[in-house]
mmCIF file of C-alpha atoms and ligand atoms in Angstrom:
data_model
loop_
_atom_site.group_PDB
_atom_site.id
_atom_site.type_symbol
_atom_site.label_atom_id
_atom_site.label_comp_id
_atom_site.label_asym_id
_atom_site.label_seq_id
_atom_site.Cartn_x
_atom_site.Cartn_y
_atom_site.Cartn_z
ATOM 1 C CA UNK A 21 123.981 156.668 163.251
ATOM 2 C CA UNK A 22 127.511 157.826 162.407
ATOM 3 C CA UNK A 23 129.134 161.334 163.036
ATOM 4 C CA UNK A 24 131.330 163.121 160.958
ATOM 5 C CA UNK A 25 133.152 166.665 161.834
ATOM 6 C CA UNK A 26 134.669 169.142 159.584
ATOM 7 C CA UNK A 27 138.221 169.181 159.193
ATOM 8 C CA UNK A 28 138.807 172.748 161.045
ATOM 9 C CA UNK A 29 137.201 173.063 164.532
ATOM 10 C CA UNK A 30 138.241 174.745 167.805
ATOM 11 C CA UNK A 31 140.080 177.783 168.114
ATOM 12 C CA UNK A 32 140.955 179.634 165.195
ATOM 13 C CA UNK A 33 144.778 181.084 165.365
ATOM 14 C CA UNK A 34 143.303 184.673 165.908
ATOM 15 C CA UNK A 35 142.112 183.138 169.338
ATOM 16 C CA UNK A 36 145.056 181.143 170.052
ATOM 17 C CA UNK A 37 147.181 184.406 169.869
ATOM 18 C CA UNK A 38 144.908 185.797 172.355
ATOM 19 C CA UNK A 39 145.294 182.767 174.895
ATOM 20 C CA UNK A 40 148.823 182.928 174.734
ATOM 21 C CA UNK A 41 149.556 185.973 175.181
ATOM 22 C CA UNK A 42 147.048 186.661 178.244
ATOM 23 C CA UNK A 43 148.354 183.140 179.516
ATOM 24 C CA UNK A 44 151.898 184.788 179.005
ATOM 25 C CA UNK A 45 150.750 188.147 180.867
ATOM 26 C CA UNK A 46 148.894 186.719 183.880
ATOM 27 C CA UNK A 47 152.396 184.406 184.405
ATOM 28 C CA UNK A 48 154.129 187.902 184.504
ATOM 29 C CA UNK A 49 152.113 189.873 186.211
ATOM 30 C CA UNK A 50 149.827 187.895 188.692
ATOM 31 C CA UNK A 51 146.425 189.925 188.097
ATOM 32 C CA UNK A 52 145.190 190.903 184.672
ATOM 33 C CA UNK A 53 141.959 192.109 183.571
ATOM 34 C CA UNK A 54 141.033 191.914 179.477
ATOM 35 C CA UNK A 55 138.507 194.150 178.176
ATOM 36 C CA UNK A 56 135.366 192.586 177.742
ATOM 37 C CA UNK A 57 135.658 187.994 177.853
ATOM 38 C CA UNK A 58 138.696 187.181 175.447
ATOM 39 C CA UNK A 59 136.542 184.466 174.073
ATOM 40 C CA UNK A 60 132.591 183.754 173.567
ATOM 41 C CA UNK A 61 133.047 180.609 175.710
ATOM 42 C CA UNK A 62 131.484 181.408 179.286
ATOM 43 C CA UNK A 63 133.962 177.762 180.036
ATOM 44 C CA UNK A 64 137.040 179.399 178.601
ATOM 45 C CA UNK A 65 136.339 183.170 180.707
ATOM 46 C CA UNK A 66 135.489 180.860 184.330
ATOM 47 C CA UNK A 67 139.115 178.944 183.207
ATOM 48 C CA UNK A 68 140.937 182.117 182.821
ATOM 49 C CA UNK A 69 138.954 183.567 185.659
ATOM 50 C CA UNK A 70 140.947 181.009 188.581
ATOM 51 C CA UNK A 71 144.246 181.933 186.960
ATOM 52 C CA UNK A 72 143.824 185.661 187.527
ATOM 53 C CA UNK A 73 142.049 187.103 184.417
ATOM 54 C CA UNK A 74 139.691 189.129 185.435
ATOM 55 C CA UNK A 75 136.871 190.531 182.296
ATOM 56 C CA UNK A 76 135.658 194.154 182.752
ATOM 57 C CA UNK A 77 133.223 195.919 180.236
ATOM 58 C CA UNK A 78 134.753 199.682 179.716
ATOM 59 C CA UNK A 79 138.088 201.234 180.892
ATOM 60 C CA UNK A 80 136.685 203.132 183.824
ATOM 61 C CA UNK A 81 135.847 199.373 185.388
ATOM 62 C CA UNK A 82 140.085 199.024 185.538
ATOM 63 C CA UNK A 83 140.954 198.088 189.156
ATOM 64 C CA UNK A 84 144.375 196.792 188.193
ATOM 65 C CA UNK A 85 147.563 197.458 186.431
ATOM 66 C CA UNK A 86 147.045 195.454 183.220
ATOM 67 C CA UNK A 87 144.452 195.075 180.850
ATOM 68 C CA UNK A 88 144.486 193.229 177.272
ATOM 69 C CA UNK A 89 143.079 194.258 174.222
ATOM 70 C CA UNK A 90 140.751 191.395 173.044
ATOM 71 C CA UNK A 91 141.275 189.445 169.735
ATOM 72 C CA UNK A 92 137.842 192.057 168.446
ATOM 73 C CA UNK A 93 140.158 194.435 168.337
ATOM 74 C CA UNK A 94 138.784 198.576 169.950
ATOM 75 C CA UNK A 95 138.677 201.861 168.436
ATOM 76 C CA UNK A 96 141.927 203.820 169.144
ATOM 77 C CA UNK A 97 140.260 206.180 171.713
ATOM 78 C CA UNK A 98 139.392 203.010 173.668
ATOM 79 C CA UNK A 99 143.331 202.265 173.603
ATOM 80 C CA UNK A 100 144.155 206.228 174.364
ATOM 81 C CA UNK A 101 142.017 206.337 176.980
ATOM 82 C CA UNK A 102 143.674 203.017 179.078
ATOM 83 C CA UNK A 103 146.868 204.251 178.217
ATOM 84 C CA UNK A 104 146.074 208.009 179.447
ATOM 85 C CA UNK A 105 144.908 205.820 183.095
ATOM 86 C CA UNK A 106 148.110 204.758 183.270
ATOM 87 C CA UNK A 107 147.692 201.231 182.658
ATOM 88 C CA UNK A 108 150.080 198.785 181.165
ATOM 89 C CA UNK A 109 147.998 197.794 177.761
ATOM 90 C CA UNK A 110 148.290 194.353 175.773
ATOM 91 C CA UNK A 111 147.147 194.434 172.400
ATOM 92 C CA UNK A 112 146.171 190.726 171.348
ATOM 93 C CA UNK A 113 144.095 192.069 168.158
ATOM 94 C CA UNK A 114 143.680 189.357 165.701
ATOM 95 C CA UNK A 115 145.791 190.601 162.838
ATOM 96 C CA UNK A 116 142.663 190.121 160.247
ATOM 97 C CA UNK A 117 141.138 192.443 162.544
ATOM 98 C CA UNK A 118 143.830 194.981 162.363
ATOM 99 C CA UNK A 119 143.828 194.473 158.231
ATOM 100 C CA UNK A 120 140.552 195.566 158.265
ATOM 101 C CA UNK A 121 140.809 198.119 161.158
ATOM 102 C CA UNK A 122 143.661 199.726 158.879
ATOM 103 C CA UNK A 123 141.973 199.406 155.719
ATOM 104 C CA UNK A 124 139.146 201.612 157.302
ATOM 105 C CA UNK A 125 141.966 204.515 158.455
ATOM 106 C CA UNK A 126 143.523 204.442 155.103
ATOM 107 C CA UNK A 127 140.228 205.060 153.200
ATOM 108 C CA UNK A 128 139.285 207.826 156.035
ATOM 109 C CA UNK A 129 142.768 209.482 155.519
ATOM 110 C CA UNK A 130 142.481 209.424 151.955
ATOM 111 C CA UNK A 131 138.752 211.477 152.046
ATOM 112 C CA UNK A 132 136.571 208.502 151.806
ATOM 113 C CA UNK A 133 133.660 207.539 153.518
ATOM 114 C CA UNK A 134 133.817 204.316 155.150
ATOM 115 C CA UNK A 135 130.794 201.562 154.668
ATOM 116 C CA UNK A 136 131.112 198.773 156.829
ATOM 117 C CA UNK A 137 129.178 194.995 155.925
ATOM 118 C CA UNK A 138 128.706 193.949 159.506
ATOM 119 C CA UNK A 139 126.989 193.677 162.611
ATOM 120 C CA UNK A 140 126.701 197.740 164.087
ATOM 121 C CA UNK A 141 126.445 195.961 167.272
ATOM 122 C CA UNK A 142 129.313 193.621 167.371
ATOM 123 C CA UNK A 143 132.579 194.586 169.116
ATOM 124 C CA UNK A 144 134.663 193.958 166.399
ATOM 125 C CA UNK A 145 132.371 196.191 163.900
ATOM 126 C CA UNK A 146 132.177 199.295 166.719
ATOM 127 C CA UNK A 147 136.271 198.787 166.803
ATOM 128 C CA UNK A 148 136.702 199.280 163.071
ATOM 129 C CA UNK A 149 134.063 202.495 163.159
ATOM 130 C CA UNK A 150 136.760 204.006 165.559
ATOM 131 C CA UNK A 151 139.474 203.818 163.019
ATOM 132 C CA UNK A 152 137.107 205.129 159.972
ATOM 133 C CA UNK A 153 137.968 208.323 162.445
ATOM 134 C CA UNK A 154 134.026 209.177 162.198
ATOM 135 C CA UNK A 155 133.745 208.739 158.749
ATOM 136 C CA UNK A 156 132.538 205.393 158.743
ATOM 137 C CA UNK A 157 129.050 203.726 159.151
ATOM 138 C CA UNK A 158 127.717 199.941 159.099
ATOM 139 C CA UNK A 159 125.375 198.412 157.034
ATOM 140 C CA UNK A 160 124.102 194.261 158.458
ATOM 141 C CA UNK A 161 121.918 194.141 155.791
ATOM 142 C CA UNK A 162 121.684 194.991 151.566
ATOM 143 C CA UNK A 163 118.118 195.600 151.909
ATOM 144 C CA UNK A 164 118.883 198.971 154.025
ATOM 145 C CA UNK A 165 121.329 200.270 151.537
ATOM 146 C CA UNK A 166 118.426 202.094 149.176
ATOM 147 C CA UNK A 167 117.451 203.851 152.547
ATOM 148 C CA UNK A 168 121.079 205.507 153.368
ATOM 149 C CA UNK A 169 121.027 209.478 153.318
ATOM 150 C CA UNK A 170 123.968 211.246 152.806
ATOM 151 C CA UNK A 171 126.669 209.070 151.658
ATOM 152 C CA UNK A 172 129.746 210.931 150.527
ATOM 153 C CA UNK A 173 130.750 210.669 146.776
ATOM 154 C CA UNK A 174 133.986 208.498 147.294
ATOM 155 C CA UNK A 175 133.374 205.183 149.649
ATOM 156 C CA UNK A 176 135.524 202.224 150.815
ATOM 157 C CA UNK A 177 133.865 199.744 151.459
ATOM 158 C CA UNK A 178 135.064 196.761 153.729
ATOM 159 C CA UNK A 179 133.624 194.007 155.828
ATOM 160 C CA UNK A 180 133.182 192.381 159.469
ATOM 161 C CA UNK A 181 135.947 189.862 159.249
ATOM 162 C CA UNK A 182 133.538 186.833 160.017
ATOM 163 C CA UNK A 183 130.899 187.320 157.284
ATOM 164 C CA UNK A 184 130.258 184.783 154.365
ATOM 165 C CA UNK A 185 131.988 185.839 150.671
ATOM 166 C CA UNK A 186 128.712 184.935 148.874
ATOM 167 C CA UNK A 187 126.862 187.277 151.274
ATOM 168 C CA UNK A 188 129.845 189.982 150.697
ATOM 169 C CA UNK A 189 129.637 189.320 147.024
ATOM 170 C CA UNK A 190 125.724 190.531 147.063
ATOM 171 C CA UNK A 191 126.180 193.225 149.273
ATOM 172 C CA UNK A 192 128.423 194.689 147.066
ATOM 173 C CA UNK A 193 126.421 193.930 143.949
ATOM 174 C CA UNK A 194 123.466 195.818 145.519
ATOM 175 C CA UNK A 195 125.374 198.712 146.376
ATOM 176 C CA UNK A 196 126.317 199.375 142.919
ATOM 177 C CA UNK A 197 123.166 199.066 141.838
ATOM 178 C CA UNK A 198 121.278 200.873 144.510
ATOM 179 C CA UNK A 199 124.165 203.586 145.423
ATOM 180 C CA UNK A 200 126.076 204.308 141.796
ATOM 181 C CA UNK A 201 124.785 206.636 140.411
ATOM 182 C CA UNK A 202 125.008 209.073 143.814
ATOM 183 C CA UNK A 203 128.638 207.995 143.686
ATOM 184 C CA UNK A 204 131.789 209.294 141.959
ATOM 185 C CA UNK A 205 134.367 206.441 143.338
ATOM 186 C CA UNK A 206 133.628 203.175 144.815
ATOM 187 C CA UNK A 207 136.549 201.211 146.502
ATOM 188 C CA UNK A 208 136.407 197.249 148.239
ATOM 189 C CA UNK A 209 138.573 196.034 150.543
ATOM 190 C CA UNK A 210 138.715 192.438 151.207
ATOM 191 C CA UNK A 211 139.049 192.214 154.807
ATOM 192 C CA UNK A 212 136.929 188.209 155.359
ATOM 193 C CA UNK A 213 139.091 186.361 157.514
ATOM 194 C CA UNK A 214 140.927 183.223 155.693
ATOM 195 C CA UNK A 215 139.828 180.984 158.665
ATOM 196 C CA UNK A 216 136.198 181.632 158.421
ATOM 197 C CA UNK A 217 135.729 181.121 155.031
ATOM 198 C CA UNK A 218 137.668 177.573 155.253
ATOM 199 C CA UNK A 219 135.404 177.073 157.701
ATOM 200 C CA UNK A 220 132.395 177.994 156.051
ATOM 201 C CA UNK A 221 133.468 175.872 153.171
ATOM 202 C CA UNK A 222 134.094 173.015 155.382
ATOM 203 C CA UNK A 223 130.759 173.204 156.710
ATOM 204 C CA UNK A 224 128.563 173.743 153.441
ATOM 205 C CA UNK A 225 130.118 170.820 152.304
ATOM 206 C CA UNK A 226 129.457 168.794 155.189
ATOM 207 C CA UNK A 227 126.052 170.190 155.484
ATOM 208 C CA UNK A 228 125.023 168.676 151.542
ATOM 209 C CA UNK A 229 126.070 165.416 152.740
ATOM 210 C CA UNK A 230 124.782 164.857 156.292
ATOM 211 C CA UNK A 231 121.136 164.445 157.179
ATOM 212 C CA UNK A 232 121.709 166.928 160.293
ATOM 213 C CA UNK A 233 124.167 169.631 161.032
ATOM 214 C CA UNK A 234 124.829 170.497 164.707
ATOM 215 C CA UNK A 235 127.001 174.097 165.358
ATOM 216 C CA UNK A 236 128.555 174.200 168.249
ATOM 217 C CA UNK A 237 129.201 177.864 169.600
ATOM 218 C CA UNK A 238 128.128 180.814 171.782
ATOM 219 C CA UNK A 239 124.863 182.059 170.477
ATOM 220 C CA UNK A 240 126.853 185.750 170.667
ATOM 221 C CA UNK A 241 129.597 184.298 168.687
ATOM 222 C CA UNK A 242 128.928 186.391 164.711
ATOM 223 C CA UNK A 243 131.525 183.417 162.745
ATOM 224 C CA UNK A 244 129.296 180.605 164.547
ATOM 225 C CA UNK A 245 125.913 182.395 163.734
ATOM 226 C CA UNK A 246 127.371 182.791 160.418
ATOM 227 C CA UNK A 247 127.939 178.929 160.494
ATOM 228 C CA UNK A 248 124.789 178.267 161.311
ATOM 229 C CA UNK A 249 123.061 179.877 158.820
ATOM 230 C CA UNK A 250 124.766 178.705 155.721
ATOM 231 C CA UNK A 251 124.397 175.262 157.119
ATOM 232 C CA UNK A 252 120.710 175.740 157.160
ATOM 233 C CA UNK A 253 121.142 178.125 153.519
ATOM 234 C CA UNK A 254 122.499 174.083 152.164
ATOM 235 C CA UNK A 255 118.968 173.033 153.266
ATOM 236 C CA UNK A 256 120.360 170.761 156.146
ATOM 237 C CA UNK A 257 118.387 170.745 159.480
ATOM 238 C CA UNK A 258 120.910 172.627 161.424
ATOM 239 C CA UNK A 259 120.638 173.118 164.886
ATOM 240 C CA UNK A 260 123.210 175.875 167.169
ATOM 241 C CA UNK A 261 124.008 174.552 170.343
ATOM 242 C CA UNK A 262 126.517 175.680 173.061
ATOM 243 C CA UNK A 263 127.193 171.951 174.338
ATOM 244 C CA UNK A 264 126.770 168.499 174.400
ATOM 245 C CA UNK A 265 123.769 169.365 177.096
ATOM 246 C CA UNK A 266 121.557 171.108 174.342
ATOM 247 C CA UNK A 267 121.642 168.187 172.030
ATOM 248 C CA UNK A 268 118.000 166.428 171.943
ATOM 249 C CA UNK A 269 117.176 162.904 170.984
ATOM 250 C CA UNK A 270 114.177 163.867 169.351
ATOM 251 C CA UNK A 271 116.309 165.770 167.047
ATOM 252 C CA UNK A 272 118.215 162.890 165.509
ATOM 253 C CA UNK A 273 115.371 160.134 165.273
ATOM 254 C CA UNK A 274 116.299 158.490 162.135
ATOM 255 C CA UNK A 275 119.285 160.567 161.123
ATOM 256 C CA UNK A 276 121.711 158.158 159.922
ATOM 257 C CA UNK A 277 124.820 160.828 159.511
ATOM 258 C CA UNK A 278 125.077 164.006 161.305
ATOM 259 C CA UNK A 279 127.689 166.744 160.762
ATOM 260 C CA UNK A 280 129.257 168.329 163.547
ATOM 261 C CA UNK A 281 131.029 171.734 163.148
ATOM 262 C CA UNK A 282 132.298 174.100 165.767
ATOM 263 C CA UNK A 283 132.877 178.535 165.842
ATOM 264 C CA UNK A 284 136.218 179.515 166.335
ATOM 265 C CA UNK A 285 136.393 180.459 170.096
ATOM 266 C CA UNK A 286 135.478 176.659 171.394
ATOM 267 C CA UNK A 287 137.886 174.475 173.151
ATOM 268 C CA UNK A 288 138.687 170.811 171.679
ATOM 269 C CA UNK A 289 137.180 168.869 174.397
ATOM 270 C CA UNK A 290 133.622 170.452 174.161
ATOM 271 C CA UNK A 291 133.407 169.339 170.639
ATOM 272 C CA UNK A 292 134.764 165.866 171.884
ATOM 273 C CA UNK A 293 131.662 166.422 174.834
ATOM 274 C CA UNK A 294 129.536 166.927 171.501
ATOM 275 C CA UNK A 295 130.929 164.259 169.488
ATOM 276 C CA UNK A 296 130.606 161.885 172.176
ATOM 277 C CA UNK A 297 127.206 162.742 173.643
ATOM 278 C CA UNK A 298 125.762 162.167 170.021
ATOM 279 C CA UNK A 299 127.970 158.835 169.608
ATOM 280 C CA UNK A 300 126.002 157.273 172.272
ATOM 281 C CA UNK A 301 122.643 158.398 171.193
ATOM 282 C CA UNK A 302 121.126 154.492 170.281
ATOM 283 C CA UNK A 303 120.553 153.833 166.707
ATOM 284 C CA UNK A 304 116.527 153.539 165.377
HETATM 285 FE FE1 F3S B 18 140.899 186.384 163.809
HETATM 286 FE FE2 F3S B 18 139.401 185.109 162.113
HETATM 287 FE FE3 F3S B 18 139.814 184.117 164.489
HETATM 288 S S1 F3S B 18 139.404 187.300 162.448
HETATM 289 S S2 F3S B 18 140.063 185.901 165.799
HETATM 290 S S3 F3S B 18 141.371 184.387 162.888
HETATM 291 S S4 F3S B 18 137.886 184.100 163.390
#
């Protein structure tokens, strides 16, 4: 059986920026605390954890001095209210967060209502609703477009940053179609995130060649999820693991290539752990 990885895998730049700049804070200031893990990688959080970084879930949880803004990005009352507590705040947004973070204020300053294609749930999604200034609301899924009341008569319309373009592309198409003819202005933003669709590329065509596709990533992680499923969308037995420990023989019986691709907040050497754990699994 041989193994073959996409090109892109690891950490994305959006989480490099992150690590440096909490690695660069914790060397300054001893004890740090970011709010909520800087990373979907429970590895990654315990690392940072023995250097000093501690990971609280709201700003009243704050014992220290410091806190960092995750690469997710929060809504600007979330950064108020640490800076009204008198704590020293680092901002280590990912910048395609911010685009789309400011894309959502500009369309709520300029009278629009704000639709967001995302996960309502997700960090990232609740951070952007902040800066739609209460004018903004998210959709995961075209099918509940026909059922939205009340939509103003001018909406921008913009994305969660780790979505899939074809996906975007029919969310949009059903929202004219469903949503038109209550509207009198319809605007898109483009706010998908450069490294996720390489990556999503990278993996489609990875996944039409292989005989198995293995994902590597937190199961909370939306670009890995996202992986996953357009793997399996090629038709490709996929299967989402978090590490090399998840992998089961049974899985790759007869498999003579299997594709190996990785989310964005995953350190090199567990997709080495991967790569090697499947290396060694004997050949039928
Ligand atoms: Fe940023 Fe894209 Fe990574 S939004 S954090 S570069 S997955």
């Amino acid at each position: 059986m041989r193994v073959e990885k996409t090109e892109e895998t690891g950490f994305c730049f959006g989480v490099k920026r992150s690590m440096r700049i909490v690695e660069e804070a914790v060397a300054e200031y001893g004890r740090i605390e970011t709010l909520g893990p800087l990373v979907h990688n429970r590895r990654v959080v315990d690392g940072l954890k023995a250097k000093g970084v501690g990971v609280v879930t709201s700003p009243e949880e704050v014992s220290g001095q410091v806190v960092v803004i995750c690469s997710h990005g929060v809504p600007p009352s979330v950064a108020h209210e640490l800076t009204a507590r008198g704590l020293k705040v680092i901002d280590s947004t990912c910048p395609n967060v911010r685009r789309a973070q400011q894309a959502a204020r500009d369309f709520s300053k300029a009278g629009f209502g704000v639709i967001v294609f995302g996960d309502p749930d997700h960090p990232e999604v609740k951070g952007i609703l902040g800066w739609a200034e209460g004018k903004g609301l998210a959709v995961s899924d075209g099918r509940d477009i026909a059922g939205l009341n009340g939509l103003p008569k001018r909406v921008g319309l913009i994305s969660q940053t780790t979505r899939n373009p074809g996906r975007l592309a029919e969310f949009v198409n059903r929202f004219v179609t469903d949503s038109m003819p209550r509207l009198e202005e319809l605007r898109v933003v483009n706010t998908l995130c450069n490294v996720t669709q390489i990556r999503q590329a990278e993996a489609i065509e990875l996944a039409r060649k292989v005989d198995l596709m293995i994902v590597v990533g937190d199961r909370s992680s939306a670009n890995t999820r996202e992986l996953a499923r357009v793997c399996s969308s090629a038709g490709t037995p996929t299967h989402h693991v978090e590490g090399a420990v998840e992998i089961q023989e049974e899985w790759l019986g007869d498999r003579l290539l299997v594709g190996v691709t990785t989310g964005t907040s995953i350190p090199d050497e567990v997709t080495q752990e991967v790569m090697d754990r499947l290396e060694r699994v004997p050949s039928k």
